[in-house]
XYZ file of N, CA, C and O in Angstrom:
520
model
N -20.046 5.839 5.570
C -18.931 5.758 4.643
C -17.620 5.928 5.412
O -17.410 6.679 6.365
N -16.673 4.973 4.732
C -15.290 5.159 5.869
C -14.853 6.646 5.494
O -15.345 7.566 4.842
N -13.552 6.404 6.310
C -12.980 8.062 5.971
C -11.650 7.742 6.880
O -11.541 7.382 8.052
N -10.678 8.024 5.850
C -9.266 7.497 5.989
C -8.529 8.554 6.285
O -8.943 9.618 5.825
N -6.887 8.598 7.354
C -6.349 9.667 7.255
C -5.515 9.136 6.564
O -5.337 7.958 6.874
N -4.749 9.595 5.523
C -3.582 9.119 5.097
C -2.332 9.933 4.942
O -2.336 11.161 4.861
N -1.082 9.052 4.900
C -0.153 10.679 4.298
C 0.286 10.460 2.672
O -0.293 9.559 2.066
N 1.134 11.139 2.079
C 2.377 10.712 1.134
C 3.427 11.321 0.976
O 3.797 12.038 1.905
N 3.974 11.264 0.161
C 5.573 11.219 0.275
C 6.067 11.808 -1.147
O 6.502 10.986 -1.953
N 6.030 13.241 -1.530
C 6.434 13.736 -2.347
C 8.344 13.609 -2.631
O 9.192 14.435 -2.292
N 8.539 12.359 -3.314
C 10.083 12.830 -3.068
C 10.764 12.745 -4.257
O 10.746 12.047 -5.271
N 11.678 14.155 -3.580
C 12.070 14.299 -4.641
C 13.961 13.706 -4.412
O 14.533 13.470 -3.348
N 14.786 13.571 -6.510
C 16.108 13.612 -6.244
C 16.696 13.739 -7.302
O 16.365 13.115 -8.311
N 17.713 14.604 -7.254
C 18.013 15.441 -8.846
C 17.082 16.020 -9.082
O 17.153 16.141 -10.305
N 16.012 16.598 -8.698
C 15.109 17.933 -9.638
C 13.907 16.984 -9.929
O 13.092 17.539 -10.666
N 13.565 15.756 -9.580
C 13.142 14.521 -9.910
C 12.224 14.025 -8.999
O 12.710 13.421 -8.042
N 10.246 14.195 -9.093
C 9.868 13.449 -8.463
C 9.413 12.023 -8.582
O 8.987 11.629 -9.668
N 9.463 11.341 -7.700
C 8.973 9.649 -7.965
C 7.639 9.664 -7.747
O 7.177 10.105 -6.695
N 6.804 9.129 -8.827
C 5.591 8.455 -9.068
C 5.509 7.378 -9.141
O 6.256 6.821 -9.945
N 4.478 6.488 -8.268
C 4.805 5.131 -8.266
C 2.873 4.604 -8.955
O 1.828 5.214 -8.730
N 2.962 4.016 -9.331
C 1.624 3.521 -10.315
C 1.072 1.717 -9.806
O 1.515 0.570 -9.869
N -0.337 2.559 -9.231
C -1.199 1.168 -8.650
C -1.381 0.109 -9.481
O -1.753 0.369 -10.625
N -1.217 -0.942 -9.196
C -1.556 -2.549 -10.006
C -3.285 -2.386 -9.910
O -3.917 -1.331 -9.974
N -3.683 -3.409 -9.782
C -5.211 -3.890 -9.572
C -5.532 -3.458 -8.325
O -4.926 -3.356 -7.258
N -6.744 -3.206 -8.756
C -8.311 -2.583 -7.093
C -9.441 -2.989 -7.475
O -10.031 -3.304 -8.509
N -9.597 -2.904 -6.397
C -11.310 -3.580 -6.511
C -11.934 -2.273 -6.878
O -13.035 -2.214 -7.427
N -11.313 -1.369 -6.610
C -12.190 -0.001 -7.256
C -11.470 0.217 -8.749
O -10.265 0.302 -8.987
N -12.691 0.285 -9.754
C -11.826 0.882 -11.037
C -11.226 2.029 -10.789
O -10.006 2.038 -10.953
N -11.847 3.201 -10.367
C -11.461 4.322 -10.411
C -9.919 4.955 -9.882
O -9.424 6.039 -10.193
N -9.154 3.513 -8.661
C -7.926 3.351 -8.709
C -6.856 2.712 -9.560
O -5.695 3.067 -9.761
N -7.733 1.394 -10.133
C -6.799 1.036 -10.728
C -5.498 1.255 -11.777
O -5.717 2.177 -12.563
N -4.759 0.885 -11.877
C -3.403 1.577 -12.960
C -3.102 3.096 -12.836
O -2.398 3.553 -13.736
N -3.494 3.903 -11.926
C -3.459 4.984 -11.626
C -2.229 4.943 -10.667
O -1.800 3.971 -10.044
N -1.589 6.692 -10.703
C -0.350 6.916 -10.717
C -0.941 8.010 -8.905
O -1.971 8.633 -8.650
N 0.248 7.760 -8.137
C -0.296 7.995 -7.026
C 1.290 8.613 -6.166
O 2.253 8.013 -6.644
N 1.556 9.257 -5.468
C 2.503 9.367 -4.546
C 2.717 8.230 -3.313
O 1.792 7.998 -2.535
N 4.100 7.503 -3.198
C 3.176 6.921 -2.063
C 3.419 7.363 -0.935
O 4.191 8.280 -0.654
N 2.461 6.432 0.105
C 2.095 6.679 1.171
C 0.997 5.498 1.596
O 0.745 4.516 0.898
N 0.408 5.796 2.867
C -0.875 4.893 3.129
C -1.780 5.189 4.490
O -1.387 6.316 4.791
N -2.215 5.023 4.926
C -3.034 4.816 6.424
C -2.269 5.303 7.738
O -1.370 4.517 8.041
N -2.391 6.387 8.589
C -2.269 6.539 9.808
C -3.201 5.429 10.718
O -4.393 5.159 10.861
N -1.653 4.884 11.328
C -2.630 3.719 12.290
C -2.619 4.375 13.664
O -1.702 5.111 14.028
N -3.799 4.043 14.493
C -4.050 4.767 15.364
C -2.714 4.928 16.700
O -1.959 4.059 17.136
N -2.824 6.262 17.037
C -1.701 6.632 17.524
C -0.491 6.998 17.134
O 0.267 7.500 17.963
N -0.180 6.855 16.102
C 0.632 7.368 15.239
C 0.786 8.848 14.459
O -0.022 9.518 13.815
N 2.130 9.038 14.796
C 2.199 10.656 14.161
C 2.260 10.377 12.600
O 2.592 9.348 12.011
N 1.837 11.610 12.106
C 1.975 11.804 10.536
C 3.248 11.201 10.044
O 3.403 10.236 9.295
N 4.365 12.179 10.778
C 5.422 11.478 9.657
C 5.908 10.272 9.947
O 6.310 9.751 8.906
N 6.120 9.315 11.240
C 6.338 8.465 11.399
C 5.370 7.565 10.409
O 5.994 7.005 9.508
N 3.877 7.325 10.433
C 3.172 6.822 9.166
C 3.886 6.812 8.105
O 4.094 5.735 7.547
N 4.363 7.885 7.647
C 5.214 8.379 6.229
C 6.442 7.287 5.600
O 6.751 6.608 4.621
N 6.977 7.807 7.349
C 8.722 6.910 7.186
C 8.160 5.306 7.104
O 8.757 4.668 6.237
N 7.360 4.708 7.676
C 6.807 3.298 7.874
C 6.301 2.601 6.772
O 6.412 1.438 6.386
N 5.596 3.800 6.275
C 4.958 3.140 4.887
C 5.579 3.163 3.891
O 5.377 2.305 3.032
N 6.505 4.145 3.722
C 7.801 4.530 2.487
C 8.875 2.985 2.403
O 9.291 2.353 1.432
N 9.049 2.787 3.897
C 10.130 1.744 4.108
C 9.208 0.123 3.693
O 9.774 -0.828 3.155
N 7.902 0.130 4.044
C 7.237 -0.924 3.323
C 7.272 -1.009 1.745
O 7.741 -1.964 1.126
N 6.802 -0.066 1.271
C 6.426 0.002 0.228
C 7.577 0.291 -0.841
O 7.164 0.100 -1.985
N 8.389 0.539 -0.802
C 9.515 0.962 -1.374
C 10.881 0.750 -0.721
O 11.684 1.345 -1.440
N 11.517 0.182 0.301
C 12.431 -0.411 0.879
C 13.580 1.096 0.406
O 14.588 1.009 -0.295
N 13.055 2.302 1.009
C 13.455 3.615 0.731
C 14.072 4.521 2.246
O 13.554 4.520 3.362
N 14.718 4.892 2.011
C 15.053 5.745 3.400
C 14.980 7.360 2.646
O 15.707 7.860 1.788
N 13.753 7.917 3.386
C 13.947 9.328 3.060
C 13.953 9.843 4.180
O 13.804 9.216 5.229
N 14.195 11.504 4.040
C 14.273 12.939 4.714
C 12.641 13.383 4.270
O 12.236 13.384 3.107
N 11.813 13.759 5.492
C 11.012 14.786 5.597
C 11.236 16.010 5.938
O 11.549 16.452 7.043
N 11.043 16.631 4.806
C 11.357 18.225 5.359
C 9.895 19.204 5.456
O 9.899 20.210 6.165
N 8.870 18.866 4.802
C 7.725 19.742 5.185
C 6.492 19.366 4.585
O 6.444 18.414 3.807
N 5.512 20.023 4.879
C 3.979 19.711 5.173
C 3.942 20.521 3.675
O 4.620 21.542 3.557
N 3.406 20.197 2.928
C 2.867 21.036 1.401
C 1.512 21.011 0.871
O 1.193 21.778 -0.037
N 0.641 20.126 1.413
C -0.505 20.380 0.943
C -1.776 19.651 1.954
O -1.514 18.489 2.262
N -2.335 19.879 2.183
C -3.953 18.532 2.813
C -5.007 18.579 1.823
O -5.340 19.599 1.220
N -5.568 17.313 1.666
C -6.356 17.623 0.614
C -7.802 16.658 1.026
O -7.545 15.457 1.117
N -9.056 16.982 1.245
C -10.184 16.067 1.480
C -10.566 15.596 0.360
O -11.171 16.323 -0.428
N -10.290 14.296 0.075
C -11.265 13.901 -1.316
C -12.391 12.920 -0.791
O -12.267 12.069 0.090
N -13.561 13.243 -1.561
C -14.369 12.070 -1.860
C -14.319 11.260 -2.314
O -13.840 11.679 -3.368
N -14.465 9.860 -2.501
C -14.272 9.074 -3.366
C -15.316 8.315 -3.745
O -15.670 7.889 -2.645
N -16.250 7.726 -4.729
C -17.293 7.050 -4.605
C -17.536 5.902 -3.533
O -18.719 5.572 -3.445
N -16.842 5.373 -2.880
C -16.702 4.734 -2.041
C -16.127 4.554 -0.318
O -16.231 3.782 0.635
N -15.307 6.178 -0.808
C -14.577 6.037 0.990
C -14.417 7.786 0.813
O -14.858 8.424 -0.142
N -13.741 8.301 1.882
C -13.422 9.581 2.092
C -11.698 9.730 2.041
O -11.288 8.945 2.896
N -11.031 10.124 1.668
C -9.963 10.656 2.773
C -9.316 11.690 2.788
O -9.282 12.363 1.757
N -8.501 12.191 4.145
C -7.981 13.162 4.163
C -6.445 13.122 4.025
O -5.821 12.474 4.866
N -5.942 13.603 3.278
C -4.458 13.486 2.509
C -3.576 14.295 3.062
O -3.766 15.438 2.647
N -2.358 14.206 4.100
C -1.388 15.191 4.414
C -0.004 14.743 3.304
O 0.531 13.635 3.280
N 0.369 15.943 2.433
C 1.321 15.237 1.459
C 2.742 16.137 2.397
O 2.729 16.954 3.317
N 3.525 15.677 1.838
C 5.331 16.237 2.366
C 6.513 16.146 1.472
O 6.980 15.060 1.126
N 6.830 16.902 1.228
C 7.916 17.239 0.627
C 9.369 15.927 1.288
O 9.931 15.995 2.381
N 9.528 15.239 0.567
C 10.822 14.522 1.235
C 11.861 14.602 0.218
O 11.717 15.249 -0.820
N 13.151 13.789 0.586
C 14.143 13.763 -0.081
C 14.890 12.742 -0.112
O 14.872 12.280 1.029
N 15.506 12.152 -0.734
C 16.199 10.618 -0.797
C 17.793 11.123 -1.842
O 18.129 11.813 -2.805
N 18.368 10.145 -0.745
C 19.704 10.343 -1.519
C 20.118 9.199 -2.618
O 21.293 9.114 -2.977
N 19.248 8.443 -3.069
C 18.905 7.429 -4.183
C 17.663 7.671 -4.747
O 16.713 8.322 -4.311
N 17.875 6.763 -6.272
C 16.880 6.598 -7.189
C 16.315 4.678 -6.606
O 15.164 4.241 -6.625
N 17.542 3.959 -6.173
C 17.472 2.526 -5.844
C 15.968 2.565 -5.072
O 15.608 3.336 -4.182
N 15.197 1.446 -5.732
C 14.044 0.968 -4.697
C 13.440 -0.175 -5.157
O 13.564 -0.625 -6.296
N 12.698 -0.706 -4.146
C 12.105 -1.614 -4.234
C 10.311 -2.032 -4.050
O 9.677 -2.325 -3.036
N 9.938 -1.922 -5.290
C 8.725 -1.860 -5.668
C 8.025 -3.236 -4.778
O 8.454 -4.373 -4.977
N 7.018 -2.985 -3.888
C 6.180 -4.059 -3.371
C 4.829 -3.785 -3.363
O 4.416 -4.662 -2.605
N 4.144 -3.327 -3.610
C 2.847 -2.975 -3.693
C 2.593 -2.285 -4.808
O 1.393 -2.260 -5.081
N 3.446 -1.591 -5.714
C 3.320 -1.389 -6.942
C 3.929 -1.458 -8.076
O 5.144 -1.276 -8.155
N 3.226 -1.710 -9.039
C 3.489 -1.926 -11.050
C 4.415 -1.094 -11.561
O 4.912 -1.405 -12.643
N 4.758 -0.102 -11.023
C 5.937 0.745 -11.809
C 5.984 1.873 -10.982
O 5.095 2.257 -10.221
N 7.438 2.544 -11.249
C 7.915 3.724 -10.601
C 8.636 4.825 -11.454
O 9.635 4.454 -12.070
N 8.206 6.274 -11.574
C 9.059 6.858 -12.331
C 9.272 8.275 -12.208
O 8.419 9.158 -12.130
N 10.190 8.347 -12.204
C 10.981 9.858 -11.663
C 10.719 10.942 -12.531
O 11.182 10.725 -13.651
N 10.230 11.869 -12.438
C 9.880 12.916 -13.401
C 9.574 14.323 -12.982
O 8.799 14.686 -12.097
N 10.522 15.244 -13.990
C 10.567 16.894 -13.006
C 8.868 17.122 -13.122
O 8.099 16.481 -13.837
N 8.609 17.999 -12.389
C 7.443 18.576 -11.577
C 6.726 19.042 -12.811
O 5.515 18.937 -12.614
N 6.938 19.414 -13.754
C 6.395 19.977 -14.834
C 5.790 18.705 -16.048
O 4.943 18.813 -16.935
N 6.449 17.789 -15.716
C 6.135 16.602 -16.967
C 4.927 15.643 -15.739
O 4.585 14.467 -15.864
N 4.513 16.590 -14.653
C 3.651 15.153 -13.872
C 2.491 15.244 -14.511
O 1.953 14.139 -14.588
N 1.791 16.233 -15.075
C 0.817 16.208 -15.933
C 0.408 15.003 -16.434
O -0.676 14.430 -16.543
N 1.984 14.668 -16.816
C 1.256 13.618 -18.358
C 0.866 12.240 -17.706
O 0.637 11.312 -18.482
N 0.750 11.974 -16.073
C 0.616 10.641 -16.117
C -1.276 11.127 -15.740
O -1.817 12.215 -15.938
N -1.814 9.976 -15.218
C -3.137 9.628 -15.070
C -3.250 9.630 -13.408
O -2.776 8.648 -12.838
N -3.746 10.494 -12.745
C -3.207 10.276 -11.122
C -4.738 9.718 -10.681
O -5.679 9.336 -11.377
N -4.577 9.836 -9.241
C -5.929 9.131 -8.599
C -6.106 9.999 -8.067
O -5.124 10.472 -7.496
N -7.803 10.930 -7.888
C -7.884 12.066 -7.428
C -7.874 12.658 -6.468
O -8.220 13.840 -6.462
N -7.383 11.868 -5.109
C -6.894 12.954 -4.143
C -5.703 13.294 -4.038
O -5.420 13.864 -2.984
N -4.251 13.023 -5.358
C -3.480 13.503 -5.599
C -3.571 14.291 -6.752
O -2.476 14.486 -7.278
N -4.549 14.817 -7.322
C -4.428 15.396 -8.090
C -3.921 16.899 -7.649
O -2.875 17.371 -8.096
N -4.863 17.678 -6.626
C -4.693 18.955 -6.873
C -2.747 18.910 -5.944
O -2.185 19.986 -5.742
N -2.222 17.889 -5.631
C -0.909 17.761 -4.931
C 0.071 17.775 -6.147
O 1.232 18.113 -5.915
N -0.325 17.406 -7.556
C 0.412 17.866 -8.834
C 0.291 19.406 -9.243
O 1.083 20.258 -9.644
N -1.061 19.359 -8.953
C -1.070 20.924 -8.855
C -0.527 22.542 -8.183
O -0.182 23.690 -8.459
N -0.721 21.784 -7.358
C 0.159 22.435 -6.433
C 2.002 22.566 -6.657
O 2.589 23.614 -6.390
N 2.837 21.123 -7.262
C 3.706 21.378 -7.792
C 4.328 21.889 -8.322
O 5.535 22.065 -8.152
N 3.204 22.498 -9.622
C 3.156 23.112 -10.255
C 4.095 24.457 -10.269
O 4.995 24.852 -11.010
N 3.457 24.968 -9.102
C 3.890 26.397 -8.263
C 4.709 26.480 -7.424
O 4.965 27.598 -6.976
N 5.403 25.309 -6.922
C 6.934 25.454 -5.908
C 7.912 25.085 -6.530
O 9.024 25.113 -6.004
């Protein structure tokens, strides 16, 4: 079974984190599910550089990393991975959605209400408490 390192990108602005929500997968268990982003450490690559690379793909975003907040191993019926999440910061709401169906900013307390994919879950959780 594979087994992925990945990071994401908790960011926040105004009191405000961004959730960005997957289109279609070949796995149900991702699909339309609400996710932080982030993606794949390619080999040789440091964590946050991954971070800044994939943020700027995926969202045409310039953030600030300021710290390491959670790792999380999930299983997945199909793959493994290991999750380094980070606290970032952006001095805009402006972005540009390319890999995903919707984006939406919401204080730390209302992340509950979306539907996440479960190796971000216990990273809402954790929110919770900082």
């Amino acid at each position: 079974m594979n087994h992925y390192k990945v990071v994401a990108a908790v960011i926040e602005h105004n009191g405000e984190v961004l959730c960005v929500q997957k289109g279609e997968s070949k796995f149900d268990y991702l699909r339309y599910k609400y996710e932080f982003p982030g993606g794949k450490i390619e080999p040789g690559e440091l964590e946050q550089d991954a971070l800044l690379r994939e943020i700027e793909e995926e969202l045409d975003l310039q953030i600030t990393v300021t710290h390491k907040i959670a790792v999380v191993n999930h299983q997945y019926p199909d793959f493994m991975v290991t999750l380094t999440a980070f606290l970032c910061l952006t001095s805009t709401r402006e972005l540009k959605l390319t890999e995903h169906i919707n984006a939406n900013w919401l204080p730390k307390e209302h992340l509950k209400t979306l539907n996440w994919v479960g190796a971000d879950q216990p990273i809402v959780e954790r929110l919770q408490h900082l």
